[in-house]
Amino acid sequence: MIKEITLPDLGEGIDSAVISEVPVTKGGRVTKGGVLVVLESDKASMEIPSDYSGEISEVLVKEGDKVSTGDLLFKIETEDKIDTEPKEVVDEKNSLEKPEKEPKPKPEPRKEQNSLRGGDNVFASPGVRRLARELNIDLGLILGSGAKGRITKEDLHGHIRLKMQTGSTQVNPPKRPIDFSQWGDVELQKLTKINKITGKRLQAAWQEIPHVTQCNTADITDLEIFRKELKEEGRQAGTKVTFLPFLMRAVTFVLKEIPRFNSSLDENEENLVVKDYFHIGVAVDTPSGLMVPSVRDVDKKTILDLSKELMDISERARNKKLRPDELKGSSFTISSLGGIGGTGFSPIVNPPEVAILGVSKSEWKPVYNKDNKDFVPRYILPFSLSYDHRVVDGASGAVFVERLSAILGDPELFKE
Ligand code: CAO
């Protein structure tokens, strides 16, 4: 029976991608789980596995093609019994869209796959093998993150990056599986694609950037009074006014005063690209993991405009409805955990930016007034600024947090 293979929903708000490899050919055989096509989107490289075993009867795409969800990719003459059931395409789609609903996976030792260095038991596409051969890289040293331990292009790039960072040809061997169940009950929870991508980026940022975190507080008692007034105005317009838009605006004031915080190092690390735009990335906690959409031209928008945009963008981030371009281009990032709690944390810089602001939960505190010689209750916001010490020195870091504190203490600056 001939089955038509279409591009499933890729999730994460991605609705199209470019084909980087087509490892199968017309007349060739594919087994269930084997890779049919490798895609590159703005966010990741992805492999689309086959849900059937059989012979490829038609290949309707080639390298470089841009494909969208639902596009016809292949026709397969199947031999699977399951193929006689009517809902095969829906099942295929769901299996990619909702990996968390798959039956609980069992820990599978992978060492057999990768321990044969460069041998046929390493699972990788022809393109990855070719690149590894050209660069004389032993694929057996790489732990694959693709389907069935397959080594993806990203895995190979990560391995090369690690080698370059350590300046050594010696890298740690792949981790061996540990049977944790020997010490008690365990549950295996699959990481989402966003978890994996974010994890790699955070690790690279942590390793590449010499971080310094500078902490401070701001007395936002007066600003909070103004926020409550605006909150009422926003409520009538159906918009929730939280504290974050004030922070976004306040940050742009300081970035204009100290433009080095609104820059990036160029690829040779010889020049600073100082930006004259103020697009603020906002870390949003979503069920699939952390996403950082960018709010553009924050310096030109009112608090109510920003509140509205923030509601929209965070809602769409949680529903995986962001467009890829909305995740790019920020010049500075804010990670606010103030709505949840905590007194302070050290955020990780979001490359290629050079600084990030972490915001914690405001609290009423007794503050000593030396003129009246008494304590007065004030609403205090703790925050921390992490920066790339190659670009920003400690004195500038201290000036930044002092200026931010002063600006947040003056509600007049936010009235327009
Ligand atoms: N101090 C005290 N209260 C605060 C606060 C702070 N610093 N920041 C927010 N709040 C309050 C808000 O004002 C709101 O209260 P009201 O209803 O009385 O106005 C409440 O907490 C909930 O706010 P919120 O979290 O819904 O909204 P927000 O605009 O502050 O944040 C968003 C939006 C999208 C950033 C947030 O929902 C979120 O996802 N935060 C997590 C970000 C994250 O995970 N960062 C970590 C990255 S590193 O792993």
Short mmCIF file of C-alpha atoms and ligand atoms in Angstrom, two decimals:
data_model
loop_
_atom_site.label_atom_id
_atom_site.label_comp_id
_atom_site.label_asym_id
_atom_site.label_seq_id
_atom_site.Cartn_x
_atom_site.Cartn_y
_atom_site.Cartn_z
CA MET A 1 0.00 0.00 0.00
CA ILE A 2 1.29 3.47 -0.93
CA LYS A 3 1.50 5.95 1.95
CA GLU A 4 1.92 9.67 1.48
CA ILE A 5 4.32 11.30 3.92
CA THR A 6 3.61 14.96 4.63
CA LEU A 7 5.52 17.41 6.81
CA PRO A 8 4.06 17.21 10.33
CA ASP A 9 3.55 20.18 12.66
CA LEU A 10 7.04 20.94 13.96
CA GLY A 11 5.82 22.70 17.13
CA GLU A 12 7.59 25.65 18.81
CA GLY A 13 5.77 28.03 16.47
CA ILE A 14 7.80 26.75 13.48
CA ASP A 15 5.65 26.27 10.40
CA SER A 16 8.32 26.03 7.74
CA ALA A 17 11.92 24.89 7.42
CA VAL A 18 14.61 24.31 4.80
CA ILE A 19 15.64 20.80 3.81
CA SER A 20 19.32 20.27 4.57
CA GLU A 21 19.56 16.56 3.74
CA VAL A 22 17.54 13.88 2.02
CA PRO A 23 19.28 10.67 3.08
CA VAL A 24 16.85 8.43 1.13
CA THR A 25 16.49 7.89 -2.61
CA LYS A 26 13.76 6.62 -4.91
CA GLY A 27 13.71 2.84 -4.87
CA GLY A 28 15.65 2.75 -1.60
CA ARG A 29 14.38 1.03 1.50
CA VAL A 30 13.52 2.70 4.77
CA THR A 31 12.78 1.13 8.11
CA LYS A 32 10.37 2.46 10.71
CA GLY A 33 12.21 5.14 12.73
CA GLY A 34 14.78 5.66 9.96
CA VAL A 35 15.41 9.28 8.99
CA LEU A 36 13.62 10.45 5.85
CA VAL A 37 14.70 14.04 5.81
CA VAL A 38 16.73 16.52 7.88
CA LEU A 39 15.39 20.07 8.28
CA GLU A 40 16.98 23.29 9.45
CA SER A 41 14.83 25.99 10.97
CA ASP A 42 15.92 29.18 12.69
CA LYS A 43 15.85 27.33 15.97
CA ALA A 44 17.17 23.88 15.36
CA SER A 45 18.01 21.09 13.02
CA MET A 46 15.37 18.36 13.07
CA GLU A 47 15.12 14.87 11.70
CA ILE A 48 11.82 13.54 10.42
CA PRO A 49 11.67 9.80 11.03
CA SER A 50 9.58 7.36 9.01
CA ASP A 51 6.56 5.81 10.67
CA TYR A 52 6.67 2.96 8.15
CA SER A 53 9.01 0.38 6.76
CA GLY A 54 9.01 -0.02 3.00
CA GLU A 55 10.31 1.13 -0.32
CA ILE A 56 10.51 4.82 -1.27
CA SER A 57 8.40 5.06 -4.39
CA GLU A 58 8.65 8.83 -4.87
CA VAL A 59 10.91 11.59 -3.52
CA LEU A 60 9.15 14.93 -3.95
CA VAL A 61 11.70 17.18 -2.25
CA LYS A 62 15.39 17.98 -2.53
CA GLU A 63 18.10 19.72 -0.52
CA GLY A 64 17.50 23.45 -0.23
CA ASP A 65 13.70 23.24 -0.66
CA LYS A 66 11.62 25.24 1.79
CA VAL A 67 8.77 23.13 3.10
CA SER A 68 5.73 23.95 5.22
CA THR A 69 3.50 21.91 7.48
CA GLY A 70 1.32 19.60 5.36
CA ASP A 71 3.58 19.59 2.26
CA LEU A 72 3.89 16.22 0.54
CA LEU A 73 7.46 14.90 0.93
CA PHE A 74 7.54 11.21 -0.08
CA LYS A 75 5.47 8.27 -1.12
CA ILE A 76 6.30 4.94 0.46
CA GLU A 77 5.22 1.47 -0.60
CA THR A 78 4.69 0.14 2.91
CA GLU A 79 4.86 -3.29 4.38
CA ASP A 80 3.81 -2.48 7.98
CA LYS A 81 0.63 -4.13 9.25
CA ILE A 82 -0.27 -1.00 11.16
CA ASP A 83 -0.49 0.85 7.86
CA THR A 84 -3.83 -0.74 7.10
CA GLU A 85 -5.38 1.29 9.88
CA PRO A 86 -7.07 4.46 8.63
CA LYS A 87 -5.52 7.13 10.92
CA GLU A 88 -1.87 6.70 10.13
CA VAL A 89 -1.10 10.32 9.16
CA VAL A 90 -2.78 11.71 12.27
CA ASP A 91 -0.83 9.25 14.42
CA GLU A 92 2.42 10.30 12.77
CA LYS A 93 1.65 13.93 13.39
CA ASN A 94 0.72 13.41 17.01
CA SER A 95 3.78 11.36 17.70
CA LEU A 96 5.91 14.36 16.72
CA GLU A 97 3.76 17.06 18.22
CA LYS A 98 3.27 15.52 21.60
CA PRO A 99 6.29 13.44 22.48
CA GLU A 100 5.33 13.64 26.14
CA LYS A 101 2.29 11.44 25.40
CA GLU A 102 4.41 8.61 24.10
CA PRO A 103 4.50 5.54 26.32
CA LYS A 104 6.97 5.98 29.14
CA PRO A 105 10.38 5.28 27.57
CA LYS A 106 12.70 2.82 29.21
CA PRO A 107 16.32 3.79 29.75
CA GLU A 108 18.26 2.33 26.85
CA PRO A 109 22.01 1.93 27.11
CA ARG A 110 23.41 3.62 24.02
CA LYS A 111 26.98 2.61 24.31
CA GLU A 112 26.70 -0.13 21.70
CA GLN A 113 25.72 2.49 19.15
CA ASN A 114 28.57 4.85 19.69
CA SER A 115 31.35 2.85 21.15
CA LEU A 116 32.42 1.62 17.72
CA ARG A 117 34.41 4.65 16.72
CA GLY A 118 33.53 5.78 13.24
CA GLY A 119 32.22 2.31 12.44
CA ASP A 120 28.89 1.42 10.91
CA ASN A 121 27.17 1.15 14.25
CA VAL A 122 27.26 4.93 14.60
CA PHE A 123 23.95 6.41 13.52
CA ALA A 124 24.41 9.56 11.46
CA SER A 125 23.20 10.94 8.14
CA PRO A 126 25.51 10.91 5.11
CA GLY A 127 26.05 14.69 5.41
CA VAL A 128 27.16 14.41 9.04
CA ARG A 129 29.45 11.48 8.21
CA ARG A 130 30.94 13.41 5.29
CA LEU A 131 31.67 16.46 7.45
CA ALA A 132 33.11 14.28 10.22
CA ARG A 133 35.37 12.55 7.68
CA GLU A 134 36.53 15.87 6.24
CA LEU A 135 37.39 17.21 9.67
CA ASN A 136 38.82 13.89 10.85
CA ILE A 137 36.36 13.66 13.71
CA ASP A 138 35.60 10.35 15.33
CA LEU A 139 31.79 10.09 15.44
CA GLY A 140 32.12 7.36 18.05
CA LEU A 141 33.04 10.06 20.57
CA ILE A 142 29.77 11.90 20.10
CA LEU A 143 26.59 11.09 21.95
CA GLY A 144 23.71 11.51 19.48
CA SER A 145 20.61 13.44 20.51
CA GLY A 146 18.50 12.46 17.49
CA ALA A 147 16.00 9.63 17.16
CA LYS A 148 17.53 6.35 18.39
CA GLY A 149 20.77 8.07 19.36
CA ARG A 150 21.37 9.41 15.88
CA ILE A 151 24.14 12.01 15.69
CA THR A 152 22.71 15.22 14.27
CA LYS A 153 24.51 18.11 12.61
CA GLU A 154 23.97 20.08 15.84
CA ASP A 155 25.65 17.33 17.88
CA LEU A 156 28.63 17.47 15.55
CA HIS A 157 28.78 21.28 15.71
CA GLY A 158 28.56 21.12 19.52
CA HIS A 159 31.44 18.66 19.58
CA ILE A 160 33.58 20.89 17.33
CA ARG A 161 32.73 23.94 19.48
CA LEU A 162 33.76 22.05 22.60
CA LYS A 163 37.05 21.04 21.02
CA MET A 164 37.75 24.62 20.01
CA GLN A 165 36.89 25.92 23.48
CA THR A 166 39.09 23.47 25.27
CA GLY A 167 41.81 24.08 22.66
CA SER A 168 42.43 20.39 22.77
CA THR A 169 41.83 17.40 20.61
CA GLN A 170 41.05 15.45 23.75
CA VAL A 171 37.39 15.60 24.72
CA ASN A 172 35.55 13.71 27.36
CA PRO A 173 34.22 10.39 26.17
CA PRO A 174 30.44 10.04 25.93
CA LYS A 175 28.71 9.59 29.25
CA ARG A 176 27.87 6.02 30.13
CA PRO A 177 24.32 5.27 31.21
CA ILE A 178 23.77 4.88 34.94
CA ASP A 179 21.07 2.58 36.19
CA PHE A 180 19.57 4.82 38.90
CA SER A 181 16.79 2.31 39.51
CA GLN A 182 19.26 0.16 41.43
CA TRP A 183 18.89 2.70 44.29
CA GLY A 184 15.09 3.20 44.15
CA ASP A 185 12.11 4.05 41.92
CA VAL A 186 12.78 6.37 39.03
CA GLU A 187 10.77 7.93 36.23
CA LEU A 188 12.19 8.90 32.85
CA GLN A 189 10.90 12.28 31.64
CA LYS A 190 11.62 13.28 28.07
CA LEU A 191 13.19 16.71 27.58
CA THR A 192 11.28 18.91 25.15
CA LYS A 193 13.01 20.21 22.03
CA ILE A 194 13.05 23.67 23.61
CA ASN A 195 14.65 22.24 26.78
CA LYS A 196 17.42 20.71 24.70
CA ILE A 197 18.06 23.77 22.54
CA THR A 198 17.97 26.11 25.55
CA GLY A 199 20.25 23.78 27.50
CA LYS A 200 22.89 23.83 24.77
CA ARG A 201 22.72 27.61 24.41
CA LEU A 202 22.91 28.20 28.15
CA GLN A 203 25.86 25.86 28.47
CA ALA A 204 27.69 27.61 25.62
CA ALA A 205 26.94 31.05 27.13
CA TRP A 206 28.12 29.90 30.56
CA GLN A 207 31.35 28.51 29.13
CA GLU A 208 32.16 31.29 26.66
CA ILE A 209 31.24 34.41 28.61
CA PRO A 210 33.09 35.54 31.73
CA HIS A 211 30.07 36.52 33.82
CA VAL A 212 29.93 39.02 36.65
CA THR A 213 26.68 39.59 38.54
CA GLN A 214 26.08 42.91 40.26
CA CYS A 215 23.14 43.21 42.66
CA ASN A 216 21.14 46.19 43.87
CA THR A 217 17.70 47.22 45.09
CA ALA A 218 15.29 50.00 44.11
CA ASP A 219 12.76 51.78 46.28
CA ILE A 220 9.64 51.48 44.09
CA THR A 221 7.09 52.66 46.70
CA ASP A 222 6.09 55.71 44.63
CA LEU A 223 6.27 53.86 41.32
CA GLU A 224 3.97 51.18 42.74
CA ILE A 225 1.37 53.86 43.56
CA PHE A 226 1.56 55.06 39.96
CA ARG A 227 1.41 51.46 38.66
CA LYS A 228 -1.82 50.88 40.61
CA GLU A 229 -3.36 53.95 38.94
CA LEU A 230 -2.31 52.70 35.52
CA LYS A 231 -3.46 49.19 36.41
CA GLU A 232 -6.99 50.50 36.84
CA GLU A 233 -6.75 52.34 33.52
CA GLY A 234 -5.40 49.16 31.90
CA ARG A 235 -8.14 47.02 33.45
CA GLN A 236 -10.79 49.13 31.74
CA ALA A 237 -8.99 48.54 28.44
CA GLY A 238 -8.62 44.79 29.19
CA THR A 239 -4.84 45.06 29.76
CA LYS A 240 -2.94 43.78 32.80
CA VAL A 241 -0.31 46.29 33.96
CA THR A 242 2.42 44.49 35.87
CA PHE A 243 5.77 45.86 36.93
CA LEU A 244 7.72 44.44 34.00
CA PRO A 245 6.88 47.19 31.44
CA PHE A 246 8.29 49.79 33.86
CA LEU A 247 11.49 47.78 34.11
CA MET A 248 11.68 47.50 30.33
CA ARG A 249 11.36 51.27 29.93
CA ALA A 250 13.73 51.96 32.84
CA VAL A 251 16.36 49.70 31.27
CA THR A 252 16.16 51.61 27.99
CA PHE A 253 16.84 54.87 29.86
CA VAL A 254 20.04 53.37 31.30
CA LEU A 255 21.04 51.74 28.00
CA LYS A 256 20.89 55.16 26.36
CA GLU A 257 23.12 56.57 29.08
CA ILE A 258 25.61 53.66 28.92
CA PRO A 259 25.39 52.28 25.35
CA ARG A 260 28.06 49.62 25.93
CA PHE A 261 25.40 47.48 27.61
CA ASN A 262 23.41 47.61 24.36
CA SER A 263 26.16 46.11 22.22
CA SER A 264 27.56 42.82 20.90
CA LEU A 265 31.09 41.67 20.22
CA ASP A 266 31.69 41.05 16.52
CA GLU A 267 32.65 37.59 15.25
CA ASN A 268 36.40 38.29 15.61
CA GLU A 269 35.94 39.79 19.06
CA GLU A 270 37.79 42.85 17.85
CA ASN A 271 34.94 45.37 17.63
CA LEU A 272 31.83 46.24 19.55
CA VAL A 273 28.64 46.64 17.58
CA VAL A 274 26.77 49.28 19.56
CA LYS A 275 23.08 49.30 18.71
CA ASP A 276 20.90 52.33 18.37
CA TYR A 277 17.74 50.29 18.77
CA PHE A 278 16.28 49.07 22.02
CA HIS A 279 14.64 45.68 21.56
CA ILE A 280 14.23 43.97 24.92
CA GLY A 281 14.13 40.17 25.18
CA VAL A 282 11.76 38.89 27.87
CA ALA A 283 12.29 35.43 29.38
CA VAL A 284 8.94 33.63 29.41
CA ASP A 285 8.37 30.43 31.31
CA THR A 286 6.27 28.08 29.12
CA PRO A 287 5.14 24.48 29.62
CA SER A 288 7.67 23.40 26.96
CA GLY A 289 10.54 25.38 28.48
CA LEU A 290 12.10 28.82 28.50
CA MET A 291 11.50 31.14 25.51
CA VAL A 292 12.84 34.66 25.01
CA PRO A 293 10.69 36.70 22.61
CA SER A 294 11.87 40.19 21.75
CA VAL A 295 9.79 43.34 22.26
CA ARG A 296 10.89 45.90 19.71
CA ASP A 297 11.54 49.63 20.14
CA VAL A 298 10.70 49.63 23.84
CA ASP A 299 11.98 53.21 24.14
CA LYS A 300 9.22 54.43 21.81
CA LYS A 301 6.29 52.75 23.54
CA THR A 302 4.06 53.72 26.47
CA ILE A 303 3.66 51.53 29.57
CA LEU A 304 0.16 50.59 28.40
CA ASP A 305 1.44 49.69 24.91
CA LEU A 306 4.14 47.54 26.47
CA SER A 307 1.69 45.87 28.88
CA LYS A 308 -0.55 44.94 25.98
CA GLU A 309 2.35 43.63 23.90
CA LEU A 310 3.73 41.66 26.82
CA MET A 311 0.37 39.98 27.44
CA ASP A 312 0.13 39.04 23.78
CA ILE A 313 3.69 37.82 23.35
CA SER A 314 3.82 35.79 26.58
CA GLU A 315 0.44 34.20 25.80
CA ARG A 316 1.62 33.23 22.31
CA ALA A 317 4.93 31.94 23.69
CA ARG A 318 3.00 29.64 26.02
CA ASN A 319 0.84 28.44 23.11
CA LYS A 320 3.83 27.96 20.78
CA LYS A 321 2.44 30.57 18.42
CA LEU A 322 5.47 32.87 18.16
CA ARG A 323 6.95 33.52 14.76
CA PRO A 324 10.69 32.73 14.47
CA ASP A 325 11.50 36.42 13.80
CA GLU A 326 9.94 37.33 17.17
CA LEU A 327 12.66 35.33 18.91
CA LYS A 328 15.49 37.30 17.34
CA GLY A 329 17.08 40.70 17.47
CA SER A 330 16.92 41.62 21.15
CA SER A 331 19.71 43.90 22.36
CA PHE A 332 19.26 43.27 26.11
CA THR A 333 17.20 40.73 28.07
CA ILE A 334 15.15 40.81 31.25
CA SER A 335 14.37 37.68 33.21
CA SER A 336 11.70 38.48 35.79
CA LEU A 337 10.99 35.99 38.52
CA GLY A 338 9.37 38.72 40.63
CA GLY A 339 5.88 37.31 40.14
CA ILE A 340 7.07 34.03 41.65
CA GLY A 341 9.54 34.89 44.40
CA GLY A 342 13.11 34.80 45.58
CA THR A 343 15.42 37.50 46.85
CA GLY A 344 18.06 37.33 44.11
CA PHE A 345 19.63 35.18 41.40
CA SER A 346 22.37 35.41 38.80
CA PRO A 347 20.90 35.26 35.29
CA ILE A 348 22.97 33.95 32.35
CA VAL A 349 23.71 36.42 29.54
CA ASN A 350 21.73 35.70 26.35
CA PRO A 351 24.34 35.82 23.51
CA PRO A 352 25.11 37.76 21.38
CA GLU A 353 23.95 40.30 23.96
CA VAL A 354 26.34 41.40 26.68
CA ALA A 355 24.05 41.89 29.67
CA ILE A 356 20.86 40.62 31.26
CA LEU A 357 18.75 41.87 34.14
CA GLY A 358 17.33 39.42 36.68
CA VAL A 359 14.37 40.68 38.72
CA SER A 360 13.26 39.24 42.04
CA LYS A 361 10.22 39.77 44.24
CA SER A 362 9.54 43.18 45.80
CA GLU A 363 8.86 43.28 49.53
CA TRP A 364 7.84 45.82 52.12
CA LYS A 365 10.89 46.57 54.29
CA PRO A 366 11.60 48.90 57.17
CA VAL A 367 13.99 51.55 55.83
CA TYR A 368 15.80 53.91 58.19
CA ASN A 369 15.10 57.60 57.64
CA LYS A 370 18.04 59.42 59.14
CA ASP A 371 16.35 62.84 59.07
CA ASN A 372 13.41 61.69 61.19
CA LYS A 373 15.50 59.03 62.95
CA ASP A 374 12.87 56.35 62.44
CA PHE A 375 12.05 53.39 60.23
CA VAL A 376 9.49 53.75 57.47
CA PRO A 377 7.90 50.98 55.40
CA ARG A 378 9.13 51.07 51.78
CA TYR A 379 8.43 48.73 48.86
CA ILE A 380 11.83 47.40 47.78
CA LEU A 381 12.64 45.62 44.51
CA PRO A 382 15.80 43.46 44.40
CA PHE A 383 17.48 42.99 41.03
CA SER A 384 20.73 41.67 39.63
CA LEU A 385 22.62 42.49 36.47
CA SER A 386 24.86 39.87 34.86
CA TYR A 387 27.27 41.13 32.22
CA ASP A 388 30.06 39.99 29.94
CA HIS A 389 33.24 41.13 31.64
CA ARG A 390 35.08 41.27 28.31
CA VAL A 391 32.83 44.15 27.33
CA VAL A 392 31.77 45.79 30.56
CA ASP A 393 34.01 46.58 33.51
CA GLY A 394 32.93 46.43 37.13
CA ALA A 395 32.68 50.21 37.53
CA SER A 396 30.20 50.45 34.63
CA GLY A 397 28.24 47.57 36.12
CA ALA A 398 27.94 49.42 39.41
CA VAL A 399 26.91 52.65 37.63
CA PHE A 400 24.25 50.73 35.65
CA VAL A 401 22.56 49.29 38.74
CA GLU A 402 22.74 52.62 40.58
CA ARG A 403 21.15 54.48 37.67
CA LEU A 404 18.47 51.82 37.29
CA SER A 405 17.67 52.10 40.99
CA ALA A 406 17.39 55.90 40.77
CA ILE A 407 15.17 55.76 37.65
CA LEU A 408 12.82 53.22 39.22
CA GLY A 409 12.49 55.53 42.22
CA ASP A 410 11.11 58.36 40.07
CA PRO A 411 7.58 57.74 38.71
CA GLU A 412 7.58 61.10 36.86
CA LEU A 413 9.91 59.57 34.26
CA PHE A 414 7.23 57.08 33.26
CA LYS A 415 4.35 59.54 32.88
CA GLU A 416 3.66 60.47 29.27
N1 CAO B 1 7.76 41.98 42.76
C1 CAO B 1 6.52 41.78 43.26
N2 CAO B 1 5.49 41.43 42.48
C2 CAO B 1 5.72 41.24 41.18
C3 CAO B 1 6.98 41.42 40.59
C4 CAO B 1 8.03 41.81 41.45
N3 CAO B 1 9.27 42.00 40.99
N4 CAO B 1 6.91 41.14 39.29
C5 CAO B 1 5.65 40.81 39.04
N5 CAO B 1 4.93 40.88 40.18
C6 CAO B 1 3.51 40.66 40.33
C7 CAO B 1 2.77 41.27 39.17
O1 CAO B 1 2.62 42.68 39.33
C8 CAO B 1 1.48 40.53 39.24
O2 CAO B 1 0.71 40.99 40.33
P1 CAO B 1 -0.60 41.88 40.13
O3 CAO B 1 -1.60 40.96 39.50
O4 CAO B 1 -0.98 42.31 41.51
O5 CAO B 1 -0.27 43.01 39.25
C9 CAO B 1 1.94 39.12 39.60
O6 CAO B 1 3.22 39.28 40.22
C10 CAO B 1 2.08 38.17 38.44
O7 CAO B 1 2.89 38.77 37.45
P2 CAO B 1 3.25 37.95 36.12
O8 CAO B 1 4.39 37.06 36.36
O9 CAO B 1 2.00 37.33 35.59
O10 CAO B 1 3.61 39.09 35.08
P3 CAO B 1 4.98 39.79 34.77
O11 CAO B 1 4.65 40.85 33.79
O12 CAO B 1 5.70 40.22 35.97
O13 CAO B 1 5.84 38.67 34.04
C11 CAO B 1 6.39 37.00 32.43
C12 CAO B 1 5.49 38.17 32.77
C13 CAO B 1 5.99 36.49 31.07
C14 CAO B 1 7.82 37.46 32.36
C15 CAO B 1 6.27 35.92 33.52
O14 CAO B 1 4.97 35.41 33.52
C16 CAO B 1 7.24 34.79 33.41
O15 CAO B 1 7.12 33.88 32.58
N6 CAO B 1 8.26 34.81 34.30
C17 CAO B 1 9.26 33.75 34.37
C18 CAO B 1 10.50 34.12 33.62
C19 CAO B 1 11.58 33.07 33.83
O16 CAO B 1 11.31 31.88 33.89
N7 CAO B 1 12.80 33.52 33.98
C20 CAO B 1 13.87 32.64 34.31
C21 CAO B 1 14.81 32.54 33.17
S1 CAO B 1 16.23 31.63 33.59
O17 CAO B 1 15.69 30.14 33.76
#
